[in-house]
Amino acid sequence: MLPQLVLSDLQLRKVSRIVLGAAVYVGALVAADLPWTPARVALAVVAPVAGTVFFTALFLVGASLTFWWIEAAELPNSFTYGGRDFTTYPVTVYGGWFRGLFAYGLGFAFVAYYPALALLGRADPLGLPAWVGWLSPLVAPVAAGAAAVVWRFGIRHYRSTGS
Amino acid sequence: MGFVIATETAARQATIWSHVRICASLAAAGFRRYSTYRQATIAGAATNITFGLLRTYVLLAVAGGTAAGLAAGYDRAQLTTYVWVQQGLMVVTLIWGWFDLGDRIRSGDVVIDLLRPVPPVLAYFAADVGRAGYAVLGRFVPPVLVGALVFGLYRPARWYTVPLFVLSAALALVICFAGRYMVNATAFWLLDTRGIDFAWVLASGMLSGLYFPLRFLPEWFTLTVWIGTPFPSILQAPADVLVERVAPGPTLLIVAGQAAWAAVMMVACVVVQHRAERRLVVQGG
């Protein structure tokens, strides 16, 4: 059922976003002039795919929340679009509990920040070891698993609003 | 002769009074309609708070990166207040996500609106004022309180700043309502407003100062946009008034500019509505 719902509204105009994003990404990688190793190439390829899976999982969780909170379609925006905005800046920009929650609790730091540190060969100013960056794409399967659980639980227990 | 004039005046007064009564009950209905969905209020306020946190941290990082600690002339307290007040105001003015009129045009229900005793623009505005009143309580106060608790807010130094801000926010509501109404009214001609709505969302997000204060951009550009489009008058203007970004004279000029835009937009709104009514073919079957 899920693939059917997802594929029922494919908009061709959104392709431009993928093209633009990919172009910026490749441009940045070229401009950064990195010492390429097989591991770097692998991470550069895997990280965007993992990020896509991660955000797809988030959107699914967000949509599933409306199983329980019917008029709450705005709430998922805070971690879908909010999370997207969060990942566009280095996490060092943020502070306090907010950074803890979004970067590590929800895992947004592992979408772009830690892979970028690993690609650039920089140490984390926040003190996490270097291997974190190389393993960060693993948040994607974790998120996808969690989203699958929420979704399945939601459709099993779904009762219509009755109106 | 005198008798005729007297009855005409009396009749006109009676009409005005009934309009006022109808508008008041429409406003009350608008308030009740939105206050019914408490989950939506909590969910929406939580979202505004998240985006408030995001924007504040980014702007504070910009300010922290400069020698004077100023970003586009705003100090830390001013930046914080700017962000949180706008997170509340964007819901009070309802800059995005209003499709009531467009949906009714598409379904044909708009005919009922045209049969009502109050002109449609006035009726929709009355209901919108009620909605905005609820938004002040449910969607403006919570994020501003959180901003005050987490970061601390700017304390206005001039006694008249807060009342002037209230006036400025009210004008912003009028401007934003008229803009939304016209975007929805394009459905009279196009039926599908998605394209126009996308353009509105894009322009209003960029040019209203919501994503970042317009003063980050070159002065000639900011000035052109401010005078030439209504968007800065919706969010940038009230925020600038509240944080006292400019001297008293220019602050009054900002509010005067808003008043001018409010008048222009409302007149345009009424004109668009008249045009639409003349060539309306109701959809449906």
mmCIF file of C-alpha atoms in Angstrom, chain B residues 112-277:
data_model
loop_
_atom_site.group_PDB
_atom_site.id
_atom_site.type_symbol
_atom_site.label_atom_id
_atom_site.label_comp_id
_atom_site.label_asym_id
_atom_site.label_seq_id
_atom_site.Cartn_x
_atom_site.Cartn_y
_atom_site.Cartn_z
ATOM 1 C CA ILE B 112 -23.868 31.610 -1.497
ATOM 2 C CA ASP B 113 -21.289 34.213 -0.454
ATOM 3 C CA LEU B 114 -22.510 36.491 -3.240
ATOM 4 C CA LEU B 115 -26.129 36.179 -2.095
ATOM 5 C CA ARG B 116 -25.305 37.270 1.451
ATOM 6 C CA PRO B 117 -26.263 40.772 2.607
ATOM 7 C CA VAL B 118 -22.639 41.799 3.305
ATOM 8 C CA PRO B 119 -20.189 42.270 0.403
ATOM 9 C CA PRO B 120 -17.832 39.253 0.168
ATOM 10 C CA VAL B 121 -14.600 41.184 0.791
ATOM 11 C CA LEU B 122 -16.036 42.660 3.982
ATOM 12 C CA ALA B 123 -17.497 39.343 5.148
ATOM 13 C CA TYR B 124 -14.251 37.450 4.615
ATOM 14 C CA PHE B 125 -12.268 40.220 6.282
ATOM 15 C CA ALA B 126 -14.530 40.168 9.351
ATOM 16 C CA ALA B 127 -14.072 36.412 9.711
ATOM 17 C CA ASP B 128 -10.333 36.867 9.221
ATOM 18 C CA VAL B 129 -10.140 39.426 12.034
ATOM 19 C CA GLY B 130 -11.710 36.837 14.348
ATOM 20 C CA ARG B 131 -9.223 34.240 13.176
ATOM 21 C CA ALA B 132 -6.342 36.653 13.756
ATOM 22 C CA GLY B 133 -7.633 37.402 17.249
ATOM 23 C CA TYR B 134 -7.396 33.737 18.133
ATOM 24 C CA ALA B 135 -3.976 33.500 16.465
ATOM 25 C CA VAL B 136 -2.676 36.266 18.753
ATOM 26 C CA LEU B 137 -3.565 34.153 21.812
ATOM 27 C CA GLY B 138 -2.741 30.707 20.496
ATOM 28 C CA ARG B 139 0.047 31.300 18.011
ATOM 29 C CA PHE B 140 1.712 34.663 18.767
ATOM 30 C CA VAL B 141 2.046 34.584 22.547
ATOM 31 C CA PRO B 142 3.555 31.053 22.936
ATOM 32 C CA PRO B 143 6.556 31.467 20.588
ATOM 33 C CA VAL B 144 7.276 34.982 21.885
ATOM 34 C CA LEU B 145 7.236 33.648 25.461
ATOM 35 C CA VAL B 146 9.640 30.842 24.514
ATOM 36 C CA GLY B 147 11.909 33.331 22.751
ATOM 37 C CA ALA B 148 11.880 35.511 25.866
ATOM 38 C CA LEU B 149 12.686 32.573 28.166
ATOM 39 C CA VAL B 150 15.431 30.988 26.032
ATOM 40 C CA PHE B 151 17.166 34.057 24.604
ATOM 41 C CA GLY B 152 15.664 37.177 26.197
ATOM 42 C CA LEU B 153 13.963 39.843 24.121
ATOM 43 C CA TYR B 154 14.590 43.474 23.217
ATOM 44 C CA ARG B 155 13.047 46.058 25.549
ATOM 45 C CA PRO B 156 11.668 49.021 23.575
ATOM 46 C CA ALA B 157 13.062 52.325 24.792
ATOM 47 C CA ARG B 158 10.360 54.645 23.393
ATOM 48 C CA TRP B 159 7.003 54.757 25.165
ATOM 49 C CA TYR B 160 4.983 54.678 21.951
ATOM 50 C CA THR B 161 6.757 51.695 20.360
ATOM 51 C CA VAL B 162 4.364 49.008 21.578
ATOM 52 C CA PRO B 163 1.136 50.790 20.557
ATOM 53 C CA LEU B 164 2.747 51.672 17.230
ATOM 54 C CA PHE B 165 3.672 48.014 16.800
ATOM 55 C CA VAL B 166 0.046 47.008 17.417
ATOM 56 C CA LEU B 167 -1.066 49.453 14.720
ATOM 57 C CA SER B 168 1.667 48.211 12.400
ATOM 58 C CA ALA B 169 0.655 44.569 12.944
ATOM 59 C CA ALA B 170 -3.001 45.428 12.289
ATOM 60 C CA LEU B 171 -2.049 47.117 9.005
ATOM 61 C CA ALA B 172 0.048 44.059 8.155
ATOM 62 C CA LEU B 173 -3.038 41.896 8.650
ATOM 63 C CA VAL B 174 -5.057 44.096 6.269
ATOM 64 C CA ILE B 175 -2.321 44.004 3.609
ATOM 65 C CA CYS B 176 -1.808 40.269 3.931
ATOM 66 C CA PHE B 177 -5.539 39.561 3.880
ATOM 67 C CA ALA B 178 -5.998 41.587 0.701
ATOM 68 C CA GLY B 179 -3.063 39.802 -0.931
ATOM 69 C CA ARG B 180 -4.392 36.382 0.002
ATOM 70 C CA TYR B 181 -7.884 37.333 -1.136
ATOM 71 C CA MET B 182 -6.614 38.370 -4.554
ATOM 72 C CA VAL B 183 -4.501 35.210 -4.902
ATOM 73 C CA ASN B 184 -7.614 33.153 -4.089
ATOM 74 C CA ALA B 185 -9.798 35.296 -6.360
ATOM 75 C CA THR B 186 -7.670 34.346 -9.375
ATOM 76 C CA ALA B 187 -9.679 31.101 -9.156
ATOM 77 C CA PHE B 188 -12.570 33.048 -10.718
ATOM 78 C CA TRP B 189 -10.517 33.060 -13.924
ATOM 79 C CA LEU B 190 -8.065 30.174 -13.519
ATOM 80 C CA LEU B 191 -9.958 27.717 -11.265
ATOM 81 C CA ASP B 192 -6.623 26.290 -10.127
ATOM 82 C CA THR B 193 -4.705 28.736 -7.946
ATOM 83 C CA ARG B 194 -1.723 26.504 -7.251
ATOM 84 C CA GLY B 195 0.621 28.316 -9.626
ATOM 85 C CA ILE B 196 -0.280 31.777 -8.323
ATOM 86 C CA ASP B 197 -0.181 30.513 -4.761
ATOM 87 C CA PHE B 198 3.316 29.119 -5.282
ATOM 88 C CA ALA B 199 4.441 32.508 -6.610
ATOM 89 C CA TRP B 200 2.871 34.196 -3.561
ATOM 90 C CA VAL B 201 4.586 31.821 -1.118
ATOM 91 C CA LEU B 202 7.939 32.330 -2.829
ATOM 92 C CA ALA B 203 7.684 36.122 -3.042
ATOM 93 C CA SER B 204 6.224 36.603 0.425
ATOM 94 C CA GLY B 205 8.819 34.353 2.056
ATOM 95 C CA MET B 206 11.767 36.034 0.371
ATOM 96 C CA LEU B 207 10.615 39.658 0.310
ATOM 97 C CA SER B 208 8.770 39.962 3.612
ATOM 98 C CA GLY B 209 11.953 39.532 5.628
ATOM 99 C CA LEU B 210 10.817 36.160 7.004
ATOM 100 C CA TYR B 211 13.822 34.111 5.920
ATOM 101 C CA PHE B 212 16.279 36.864 6.876
ATOM 102 C CA PRO B 213 15.994 40.612 7.519
ATOM 103 C CA LEU B 214 15.872 42.465 4.189
ATOM 104 C CA ARG B 215 18.507 44.869 5.485
ATOM 105 C CA PHE B 216 21.117 42.200 4.745
ATOM 106 C CA LEU B 217 20.631 43.052 1.068
ATOM 107 C CA PRO B 218 21.941 46.162 -0.722
ATOM 108 C CA GLU B 219 20.126 49.301 0.371
ATOM 109 C CA TRP B 220 18.818 50.233 -3.094
ATOM 110 C CA PHE B 221 17.301 46.770 -3.462
ATOM 111 C CA THR B 222 15.670 46.817 -0.022
ATOM 112 C CA LEU B 223 14.252 50.265 -0.632
ATOM 113 C CA THR B 224 12.864 49.302 -4.057
ATOM 114 C CA VAL B 225 11.195 46.197 -2.691
ATOM 115 C CA TRP B 226 9.864 48.051 0.331
ATOM 116 C CA ILE B 227 8.231 50.822 -1.685
ATOM 117 C CA GLY B 228 7.380 48.810 -4.775
ATOM 118 C CA THR B 229 5.851 45.687 -3.220
ATOM 119 C CA PRO B 230 3.560 45.064 -0.240
ATOM 120 C CA PHE B 231 5.647 42.175 1.134
ATOM 121 C CA PRO B 232 8.041 44.010 3.507
ATOM 122 C CA SER B 233 5.010 45.746 5.018
ATOM 123 C CA ILE B 234 3.689 42.353 6.165
ATOM 124 C CA LEU B 235 6.508 41.108 8.434
ATOM 125 C CA GLN B 236 9.643 43.226 8.149
ATOM 126 C CA ALA B 237 7.823 46.472 8.993
ATOM 127 C CA PRO B 238 6.128 45.457 12.275
ATOM 128 C CA ALA B 239 9.302 43.708 13.467
ATOM 129 C CA ASP B 240 11.439 46.748 12.651
ATOM 130 C CA VAL B 241 8.963 48.987 14.484
ATOM 131 C CA LEU B 242 9.084 46.815 17.605
ATOM 132 C CA VAL B 243 12.878 46.479 17.789
ATOM 133 C CA GLU B 244 13.321 50.214 17.040
ATOM 134 C CA ARG B 245 15.698 49.452 14.212
ATOM 135 C CA VAL B 246 15.513 53.026 12.852
ATOM 136 C CA ALA B 247 15.053 56.540 14.286
ATOM 137 C CA PRO B 248 11.544 57.772 15.249
ATOM 138 C CA GLY B 249 11.003 59.683 11.978
ATOM 139 C CA PRO B 250 11.721 56.785 9.620
ATOM 140 C CA THR B 251 9.733 54.479 11.929
ATOM 141 C CA LEU B 252 6.647 56.634 11.394
ATOM 142 C CA LEU B 253 7.427 56.595 7.674
ATOM 143 C CA ILE B 254 7.411 52.782 7.738
ATOM 144 C CA VAL B 255 3.947 52.738 9.304
ATOM 145 C CA ALA B 256 2.712 55.418 6.882
ATOM 146 C CA GLY B 257 3.961 53.256 4.014
ATOM 147 C CA GLN B 258 2.040 50.328 5.449
ATOM 148 C CA ALA B 259 -1.123 52.441 5.645
ATOM 149 C CA ALA B 260 -0.687 53.414 1.991
ATOM 150 C CA TRP B 261 -0.200 49.786 0.952
ATOM 151 C CA ALA B 262 -3.187 48.695 3.040
ATOM 152 C CA ALA B 263 -5.399 51.224 1.237
ATOM 153 C CA VAL B 264 -4.073 50.279 -2.217
ATOM 154 C CA MET B 265 -4.437 46.543 -1.586
ATOM 155 C CA MET B 266 -7.977 46.797 -0.195
ATOM 156 C CA VAL B 267 -9.151 48.961 -3.111
ATOM 157 C CA ALA B 268 -7.543 46.505 -5.540
ATOM 158 C CA CYS B 269 -9.273 43.676 -3.720
ATOM 159 C CA VAL B 270 -12.704 45.280 -4.105
ATOM 160 C CA VAL B 271 -12.033 46.029 -7.785
ATOM 161 C CA VAL B 272 -10.984 42.427 -8.435
ATOM 162 C CA GLN B 273 -14.124 41.187 -6.684
ATOM 163 C CA HIS B 274 -16.367 43.454 -8.815
ATOM 164 C CA ARG B 275 -14.665 42.310 -12.004
ATOM 165 C CA ALA B 276 -15.120 38.698 -10.997
ATOM 166 C CA GLU B 277 -18.795 39.116 -10.189
#
